[in-house]
CSV table of C-alpha atoms in Angstrom, one decimal:
chain,number,residue,atom,x,y,z
A,774,MET,CA,0.0,0.0,0.0
A,775,ASN,CA,1.3,3.4,-0.9
A,776,THR,CA,0.6,6.7,0.9
A,777,GLU,CA,-1.0,9.5,-1.1
A,778,THR,CA,2.4,11.2,-1.4
A,779,GLN,CA,4.2,8.1,-2.6
A,780,ARG,CA,1.4,7.5,-5.1
A,781,LYS,CA,1.7,11.0,-6.5
A,782,GLN,CA,5.5,10.7,-6.7
A,783,LEU,CA,5.3,7.3,-8.5
A,784,PHE,CA,2.7,8.7,-10.9
A,785,ASP,CA,4.9,11.7,-11.7
A,786,LYS,CA,7.8,9.3,-12.4
A,787,ILE,CA,5.6,7.2,-14.7
A,788,LEU,CA,4.4,10.3,-16.6
A,789,SER,CA,7.9,11.6,-17.0
A,790,GLU,CA,9.8,8.3,-17.7
A,791,TYR,CA,7.4,5.6,-18.7
A,792,SER,CA,4.6,7.3,-20.6
A,793,PRO,CA,6.1,6.2,-24.0
A,794,ILE,CA,5.5,2.6,-22.9
A,795,VAL,CA,1.9,3.4,-22.2
A,796,ASP,CA,1.7,5.3,-25.5
A,797,LYS,CA,3.2,2.5,-27.5
A,798,VAL,CA,0.9,-0.2,-26.0
A,799,CYS,CA,-2.2,2.0,-26.6
A,800,TYR,CA,-0.9,2.7,-30.1
A,801,MET,CA,-0.8,-1.0,-31.0
A,802,TYR,CA,-4.3,-1.7,-29.7
A,803,SER,CA,-6.0,1.3,-31.2
A,804,THR,CA,-7.4,1.8,-34.6
A,805,GLY,CA,-7.2,5.5,-34.9
A,806,ASP,CA,-6.1,8.7,-33.1
A,807,GLU,CA,-9.4,9.2,-31.2
A,808,GLN,CA,-9.4,5.6,-29.9
A,809,HIS,CA,-5.7,5.9,-29.0
A,810,LYS,CA,-6.4,9.0,-26.9
A,811,ASP,CA,-9.3,7.3,-25.1
A,812,LEU,CA,-7.2,4.2,-24.5
A,813,TYR,CA,-4.3,6.3,-23.2
A,814,GLN,CA,-6.6,8.1,-20.8
A,815,GLU,CA,-8.1,4.8,-19.6
A,816,CYS,CA,-4.7,3.2,-19.1
A,817,MET,CA,-3.4,6.2,-17.1
A,818,ALA,CA,-6.6,6.3,-15.0
A,819,ASN,CA,-6.1,2.5,-14.2
A,820,VAL,CA,-2.4,3.2,-13.4
A,821,TRP,CA,-3.4,6.0,-11.1
A,822,GLN,CA,-5.9,3.8,-9.3
A,823,GLY,CA,-3.7,0.8,-9.3
A,824,LEU,CA,-0.8,2.7,-7.7
A,825,ARG,CA,-2.7,2.6,-4.4
A,826,SER,CA,-2.0,-1.2,-4.1
A,827,PHE,CA,1.3,-1.3,-6.0
A,828,ARG,CA,3.7,-2.9,-3.6
A,829,GLY,CA,6.8,-3.0,-5.8
A,830,ASP,CA,7.0,-6.8,-6.0
A,831,ALA,CA,7.4,-6.4,-9.8
A,832,LYS,CA,9.5,-3.9,-11.7
A,833,LEU,CA,7.5,-0.7,-12.3
A,834,SER,CA,7.8,-1.1,-16.1
A,835,THR,CA,6.5,-4.7,-15.9
A,836,TRP,CA,3.6,-3.7,-13.7
A,837,LEU,CA,2.9,-0.9,-16.2
A,838,TYR,CA,2.9,-3.3,-19.1
A,839,ARG,CA,0.5,-5.6,-17.2
A,840,THR,CA,-1.9,-2.8,-16.4
A,841,CYS,CA,-1.9,-1.3,-19.9
A,842,ILE,CA,-2.1,-4.5,-21.8
A,843,ASN,CA,-5.0,-5.7,-19.6
A,844,THR,CA,-6.8,-2.4,-20.0
A,845,CYS,CA,-6.3,-2.4,-23.7
A,846,ILE,CA,-7.4,-6.0,-24.2
A,847,THR,CA,-10.6,-5.4,-22.2
A,848,CYS,CA,-11.4,-2.0,-23.8
A,849,TYR,CA,-10.6,-2.3,-27.5
A,850,ARG,CA,-13.5,-4.5,-28.4
A,851,ARG,CA,-16.0,-1.7,-28.0
A,852,THR,CA,-14.8,0.0,-31.2
A,853,GLN,CA,-13.1,-3.0,-32.8
A,854,ARG,CA,-16.1,-4.0,-34.8
A,855,GLN,CA,-16.8,-0.5,-36.0
A,856,GLU,CA,-13.3,0.1,-37.2
A,857,SER,CA,-11.9,-3.2,-38.5
A,858,ASN,CA,-9.3,-1.6,-40.7
A,859,VAL,CA,-6.2,-0.7,-38.9
A,860,SER,CA,-4.9,2.7,-39.8
A,861,ILE,CA,-1.7,3.8,-38.1
A,862,ASP,CA,-0.6,7.3,-38.2
A,863,ASN,CA,3.1,6.3,-38.4
A,864,ALA,CA,4.4,9.7,-39.3
A,865,THR,CA,3.9,11.1,-35.8
A,866,MET,CA,5.6,8.2,-34.1
A,867,LEU,CA,8.5,7.2,-36.1
A,868,PRO,CA,12.0,8.6,-35.8
A,869,ALA,CA,12.9,10.7,-38.8
A,870,ASP,CA,16.6,10.2,-38.8
A,871,ASP,CA,16.9,7.2,-41.1
A,872,SER,CA,14.3,6.8,-43.9
A,873,SER,CA,15.0,3.1,-44.6
A,874,ARG,CA,14.7,2.2,-41.0
A,875,SER,CA,11.7,4.3,-40.6
A,876,GLN,CA,10.1,2.5,-43.5
A,877,ASP,CA,10.9,-0.9,-42.0
A,878,LEU,CA,9.4,0.3,-38.7
A,879,THR,CA,6.2,1.4,-40.5
A,880,ILE,CA,5.9,-2.0,-42.1
A,881,MET,CA,6.6,-3.6,-38.7
A,882,TYR,CA,3.9,-1.5,-37.0
A,883,ASN,CA,1.4,-2.6,-39.6
A,884,LEU,CA,2.4,-6.2,-39.2
A,885,ILE,CA,2.2,-6.1,-35.5
A,886,ALA,CA,-1.2,-4.5,-35.7
A,887,SER,CA,-2.4,-7.5,-37.7
A,888,LEU,CA,-1.4,-9.9,-34.9
A,889,SER,CA,-3.8,-11.3,-32.3
A,890,PRO,CA,-4.1,-9.2,-29.0
A,891,VAL,CA,-2.0,-11.8,-27.1
A,892,ASP,CA,0.7,-12.1,-29.8
A,893,LYS,CA,0.8,-8.2,-29.9
A,894,ALA,CA,1.5,-8.2,-26.1
A,895,LEU,CA,4.3,-10.8,-26.5
A,896,ILE,CA,6.1,-9.1,-29.3
A,897,MET,CA,5.8,-5.6,-27.8
A,898,MET,CA,7.5,-6.8,-24.6
A,899,TRP,CA,10.2,-8.6,-26.5
A,900,LEU,CA,10.9,-5.4,-28.5
A,901,ASP,CA,11.3,-3.6,-25.2
A,902,GLU,CA,13.8,-6.3,-24.1
A,903,LYS,CA,11.7,-7.7,-21.4
A,904,SER,CA,13.0,-11.1,-20.2
A,905,TYR,CA,11.0,-14.3,-20.8
A,906,ASP,CA,10.3,-14.4,-17.1
A,907,GLU,CA,8.8,-10.9,-17.1
A,908,ILE,CA,6.7,-11.6,-20.2
A,909,SER,CA,5.6,-14.8,-18.5
A,910,GLU,CA,4.6,-12.9,-15.4
A,911,VAL,CA,2.6,-10.3,-17.4
A,912,THR,CA,0.8,-12.8,-19.7
A,913,GLY,CA,0.5,-15.7,-17.3
A,914,MET,CA,1.9,-18.1,-19.9
A,915,PRO,CA,4.6,-20.6,-18.9
A,916,ARG,CA,8.2,-19.5,-19.9
A,917,ASN,CA,8.6,-22.2,-22.5
A,918,THR,CA,5.3,-21.2,-24.2
A,919,VAL,CA,6.5,-17.6,-24.3
A,920,ALA,CA,9.8,-18.7,-25.9
A,921,SER,CA,8.2,-20.9,-28.5
A,922,ARG,CA,5.5,-18.4,-29.4
A,923,LEU,CA,7.9,-15.6,-29.7
A,924,ARG,CA,10.0,-17.6,-32.1
A,925,ARG,CA,7.0,-18.2,-34.2
A,926,ILE,CA,5.8,-14.6,-34.2
A,927,LYS,CA,9.3,-13.3,-35.1
A,928,SER,CA,9.7,-15.7,-38.0
A,929,ARG,CA,6.2,-14.8,-39.2
A,930,LEU,CA,7.0,-11.1,-39.0
A,931,VAL,CA,10.2,-11.5,-40.9
A,932,GLU,CA,8.5,-13.7,-43.5
A,933,LEU,CA,5.6,-11.2,-43.9
A,934,GLY,CA,8.0,-8.3,-44.0
A,935,ASN,CA,10.1,-9.8,-46.7
A,936,SER,CA,7.2,-10.8,-48.9
B,1430,MET,CA,13.9,-7.1,-42.3
B,1431,ASP,CA,16.3,-7.2,-39.4
B,1432,LEU,CA,14.4,-7.7,-36.1
B,1433,GLU,CA,17.3,-6.6,-33.9
B,1434,GLU,CA,17.6,-3.3,-35.8
B,1435,LEU,CA,13.9,-2.8,-35.4
B,1436,LYS,CA,14.1,-3.6,-31.7
B,1437,LYS,CA,16.6,-0.7,-31.3
B,1438,ALA,CA,14.4,1.6,-33.3
B,1439,TRP,CA,11.4,0.6,-31.2
B,1440,GLN,CA,13.2,1.4,-28.0
B,1441,SER,CA,14.5,4.8,-29.2
B,1442,GLN,CA,11.2,6.2,-30.1
B,1443,SER,CA,10.6,9.4,-28.4
B,1444,ALA,CA,9.1,11.5,-31.2
B,1445,ARG,CA,5.7,11.5,-29.5
B,1446,LEU,CA,7.0,12.5,-26.1
B,1447,ASP,CA,6.5,16.2,-26.7
B,1448,ARG,CA,3.0,15.5,-27.8
B,1449,LEU,CA,2.4,13.5,-24.7
B,1450,GLU,CA,3.6,16.2,-22.4
B,1451,GLU,CA,0.6,18.4,-22.8
B,1452,GLN,CA,-1.8,15.4,-22.6
B,1453,ASN,CA,0.0,14.2,-19.4
B,1454,LEU,CA,-0.3,17.5,-17.7
B,1455,GLU,CA,-4.0,17.6,-18.3
B,1456,LEU,CA,-4.4,14.0,-17.2
B,1457,LYS,CA,-2.4,14.6,-14.0
B,1458,ARG,CA,-4.6,17.5,-13.1
B,1459,SER,CA,-7.9,15.7,-13.8
B,1460,LEU,CA,-6.9,12.5,-12.1
B,1461,ARG,CA,-5.7,14.2,-8.9
B,1462,ARG,CA,-9.1,16.0,-8.8
B,1463,ASN,CA,-10.9,12.7,-9.4
B,1464,LYS,CA,-12.4,14.1,-12.6
B,1465,ILE,CA,-11.6,11.0,-14.6
B,1466,SER,CA,-12.7,7.5,-13.6
B,1467,THR,CA,-12.0,4.2,-15.3
B,1468,ASN,CA,-14.7,2.2,-17.1
B,1469,ARG,CA,-14.2,-0.4,-14.4
B,1470,SER,CA,-15.0,2.1,-11.6
B,1471,LYS,CA,-18.1,3.3,-13.5
B,1472,LEU,CA,-19.3,-0.3,-13.8
B,1473,ILE,CA,-18.6,-1.0,-10.2
B,1474,ASN,CA,-20.5,2.0,-9.1
B,1475,THR,CA,-23.4,1.2,-11.4
B,1476,TYR,CA,-23.8,-2.3,-10.0
B,1477,ARG,CA,-23.3,-1.1,-6.4
B,1478,VAL,CA,-26.2,1.3,-7.0
B,1479,LEU,CA,-28.3,-1.4,-8.7
B,1480,THR,CA,-27.7,-3.8,-5.8
B,1481,VAL,CA,-28.7,-1.3,-3.1
B,1482,LEU,CA,-31.7,-0.2,-5.1
B,1483,ALA,CA,-33.0,-3.7,-5.5
B,1484,PHE,CA,-32.6,-4.5,-1.8
B,1485,VAL,CA,-34.2,-1.2,-0.7
B,1486,MET,CA,-37.0,-1.7,-3.2
B,1487,THR,CA,-37.9,-5.2,-1.9
B,1488,PRO,CA,-39.7,-4.1,1.3
B,1489,VAL,CA,-40.9,-0.9,-0.3
B,1490,ILE,CA,-42.6,-2.7,-3.1
B,1491,THR,CA,-44.1,-5.4,-0.8
B,1492,VAL,CA,-45.6,-2.8,1.6
B,1493,SER,CA,-46.9,-0.4,-1.2
B,1494,PHE,CA,-48.4,-3.3,-3.1
B,1495,ARG,CA,-50.3,-4.4,0.0
B,1496,MET,CA,-51.4,-0.8,0.5
B,1497,ILE,CA,-52.9,-0.5,-2.9
B,1498,GLY,CA,-54.7,-3.8,-2.5
B,1499,ILE,CA,-52.6,-6.1,-4.7
B,1500,ASP,CA,-52.8,-9.8,-3.8
B,1501,LEU,CA,-50.3,-11.0,-1.2
B,1502,TRP,CA,-49.0,-13.7,-3.6
B,1503,LEU,CA,-48.2,-11.2,-6.3
B,1504,ALA,CA,-46.5,-8.8,-3.8
B,1505,ILE,CA,-44.4,-11.7,-2.6
B,1506,LEU,CA,-43.6,-12.7,-6.1
B,1507,TYR,CA,-42.5,-9.1,-6.9
B,1508,ALA,CA,-40.4,-8.9,-3.7
B,1509,ALA,CA,-38.7,-12.2,-4.5
B,1510,THR,CA,-37.9,-11.0,-8.0
B,1511,MET,CA,-36.4,-7.8,-6.7
B,1512,LEU,CA,-34.4,-9.8,-4.1
B,1513,ALA,CA,-33.1,-12.2,-6.7
B,1514,LEU,CA,-32.1,-9.2,-8.9
B,1515,GLY,CA,-30.3,-7.7,-5.9
B,1516,PHE,CA,-28.2,-10.8,-5.4
B,1517,ALA,CA,-27.5,-11.1,-9.1
B,1518,ASN,CA,-26.3,-7.5,-9.3
B,1519,MET,CA,-24.2,-8.1,-6.2
B,1520,TYR,CA,-22.6,-11.1,-7.8
B,1521,ILE,CA,-21.7,-9.1,-11.0
B,1522,TYR,CA,-20.4,-6.3,-8.8
B,1523,LEU,CA,-18.0,-8.8,-7.1
B,1524,LEU,CA,-16.9,-10.2,-10.4
B,1525,ILE,CA,-16.0,-6.7,-11.7
B,1526,ARG,CA,-14.1,-5.9,-8.6
B,1527,LYS,CA,-12.0,-9.1,-9.1
B,1528,ILE,CA,-10.8,-7.8,-12.5
B,1529,SER,CA,-7.9,-5.7,-11.4
B,1530,PRO,CA,-5.7,-4.9,-14.4
B,1531,GLY,CA,-2.6,-4.3,-12.3
B,1532,GLU,CA,-2.7,-7.5,-10.3
B,1533,LEU,CA,-3.9,-10.2,-12.7
B,1534,SER,CA,-2.0,-11.6,-15.7
B,1535,VAL,CA,-3.5,-11.3,-19.2
B,1536,ARG,CA,-4.7,-14.8,-19.1
B,1537,GLU,CA,-6.5,-14.3,-15.8
B,1538,VAL,CA,-8.0,-11.1,-17.0
B,1539,LEU,CA,-9.4,-12.8,-20.1
B,1540,LYS,CA,-10.8,-15.7,-18.0
B,1541,ASN,CA,-12.4,-13.3,-15.6
B,1542,VAL,CA,-13.8,-11.0,-18.3
B,1543,LEU,CA,-15.2,-14.1,-20.1
B,1544,ASN,CA,-16.8,-15.2,-16.9
B,1545,LEU,CA,-18.2,-11.8,-16.2
B,1546,GLU,CA,-19.7,-11.4,-19.7
B,1547,ARG,CA,-21.2,-14.9,-19.6
B,1548,SER,CA,-22.7,-14.2,-16.2
B,1549,ARG,CA,-24.1,-10.8,-17.3
B,1550,HIS,CA,-25.6,-12.5,-20.3
B,1551,ARG,CA,-27.2,-15.3,-18.3
B,1552,ILE,CA,-28.5,-13.0,-15.6
B,1553,ARG,CA,-29.9,-10.6,-18.1
B,1554,MET,CA,-31.7,-13.4,-20.0
B,1555,ALA,CA,-33.1,-14.8,-16.8
B,1556,SER,CA,-34.2,-11.4,-15.4
B,1557,MET,CA,-35.8,-10.5,-18.7
B,1558,THR,CA,-37.9,-13.7,-18.7
B,1559,VAL,CA,-38.9,-13.4,-15.0
B,1560,THR,CA,-39.7,-9.7,-15.4
B,1561,LEU,CA,-41.8,-10.4,-18.4
B,1562,ILE,CA,-43.8,-13.0,-16.5
B,1563,VAL,CA,-44.2,-10.8,-13.4
B,1564,VAL,CA,-45.2,-7.7,-15.4
B,1565,VAL,CA,-47.9,-9.7,-17.2
B,1566,LEU,CA,-49.2,-11.2,-14.0
B,1567,PHE,CA,-49.2,-7.7,-12.4
B,1568,ILE,CA,-51.2,-6.2,-15.2
B,1569,TYR,CA,-53.5,-9.2,-15.2
B,1570,ALA,CA,-54.2,-8.6,-11.5
B,1571,LEU,CA,-54.9,-4.9,-12.2
B,1572,CYS,CA,-57.4,-5.6,-15.0
B,1573,ASP,CA,-60.9,-5.6,-13.6
B,1574,ASP,CA,-64.1,-6.9,-15.0
B,1575,GLY,CA,-62.9,-8.0,-18.4
B,1576,ASP,CA,-61.2,-4.7,-19.4
B,1577,TYR,CA,-58.1,-6.1,-21.0
B,1578,SER,CA,-56.9,-2.9,-22.8
B,1579,MET,CA,-54.4,-2.3,-20.0
B,1580,MET,CA,-53.1,-5.9,-20.3
B,1581,ILE,CA,-52.7,-5.6,-24.1
B,1582,GLY,CA,-50.8,-2.3,-23.7
B,1583,GLY,CA,-48.6,-3.9,-21.0
B,1584,ILE,CA,-47.9,-7.0,-23.2
B,1585,LEU,CA,-47.0,-4.7,-26.1
B,1586,GLY,CA,-44.6,-2.7,-23.9
B,1587,ALA,CA,-43.1,-5.9,-22.6
B,1588,VAL,CA,-42.6,-7.3,-26.2
B,1589,ILE,CA,-40.9,-4.1,-27.3
B,1590,GLY,CA,-38.7,-4.2,-24.2
B,1591,LEU,CA,-37.8,-7.8,-25.0
B,1592,ILE,CA,-36.9,-7.0,-28.6
B,1593,ILE,CA,-34.6,-4.2,-27.4
B,1594,GLY,CA,-33.1,-6.5,-24.8
B,1595,LEU,CA,-32.5,-9.3,-27.3
B,1596,ARG,CA,-30.8,-6.9,-29.8
B,1597,LYS,CA,-28.4,-5.8,-27.0
B,1598,GLU,CA,-27.8,-9.4,-26.1
B,1599,ALA,CA,-26.8,-10.2,-29.7
B,1600,SER,CA,-23.9,-7.6,-29.4
B,1601,ILE,CA,-22.9,-9.0,-26.0
B,1602,LYS,CA,-22.8,-12.5,-27.5
B,1603,ALA,CA,-20.4,-11.1,-30.2
B,1604,THR,CA,-18.2,-9.7,-27.5
B,1605,ILE,CA,-18.2,-13.1,-25.6
B,1606,ARG,CA,-17.2,-14.8,-28.9
B,1607,ALA,CA,-14.3,-12.4,-29.3
B,1608,ILE,CA,-13.1,-12.8,-25.7
B,1609,LYS,CA,-13.4,-16.6,-26.1
B,1610,ALA,CA,-11.2,-16.4,-29.2
B,1611,ASP,CA,-8.6,-14.3,-27.4
B,1612,LEU,CA,-8.6,-16.7,-24.4
B,1613,LYS,CA,-8.2,-19.7,-26.6
B,1614,ASP,CA,-5.3,-17.9,-28.3
B,1615,ALA,CA,-3.8,-17.2,-24.9
B,1616,LEU,CA,-4.1,-20.8,-23.8
B,1617,ARG,CA,-2.7,-22.2,-27.0
B,1618,ASP,CA,0.7,-24.1,-26.9
B,1619,ASP,CA,0.4,-25.1,-23.2
């Protein structure tokens, strides 16, 4: 249990250091700018509420991933059926330094967007260099399952990206 | 496509940070003033109110029905229906409280959400059926001396309500199917 002051401090830390994580997760589960904004607000509200009981057993970033992915997975369905076509405004998110890398990243975003919600969660955490144990903790899947599924997702992404 | 390269690019993304700053500031202010609540909190509050309302209405309805001269059996039937609705709402309230996004894994959340949606679906179907029967009985009891115009009006209203309810149920069923698919996907490869 956190006191109100600790909670505010933790929340400030999340906003200043970890908000890109929340942003990226919401980005991958949203189908447009408006939905992204709603998801981001819903995730942050859940984070703010959840901080009351955050005990620090898990890393802050792992706990954030869990909170945001769970929020997105339970929220996205409301608009999913209305907007089945994924449209990602890549231009606002991608680094502009290297055009070929930026193009690859654009392709990758679109490929990840086409994955199932659970596969999306797995690959996002892998991209952020989370360990298999952390991914297993967030998803609730056994470590071996995480490893084998990630192998399959990665080869599928490469295959799709090269085709 | 080199995945390791992309991993680095993914991690170095900060282009949107400046855009987030303004949004974060606004969020911080609103959250600290409790101006934003989560969908979960809204649902919890709704079911809390519905539960209390059903329990409070049980004795109120029984007494007021007796006061306007409705048969005892019908008053008891109404009270029992309200009581059952109260317990059903309390059950849903407890299920929603269990779904804590920061404490459960993705699999657990999917299992719990599926359980919640299934329960809501079953309870809604059961309460629609029971309410329909009770309303018809109530109107029947109110009709005196063969004047069934009130009953016909009541049945029409109930049928319209049923159609609206069933349409809503169809969309809930689609949500249940989607969650089931996600859960199946999450349990794959074990």
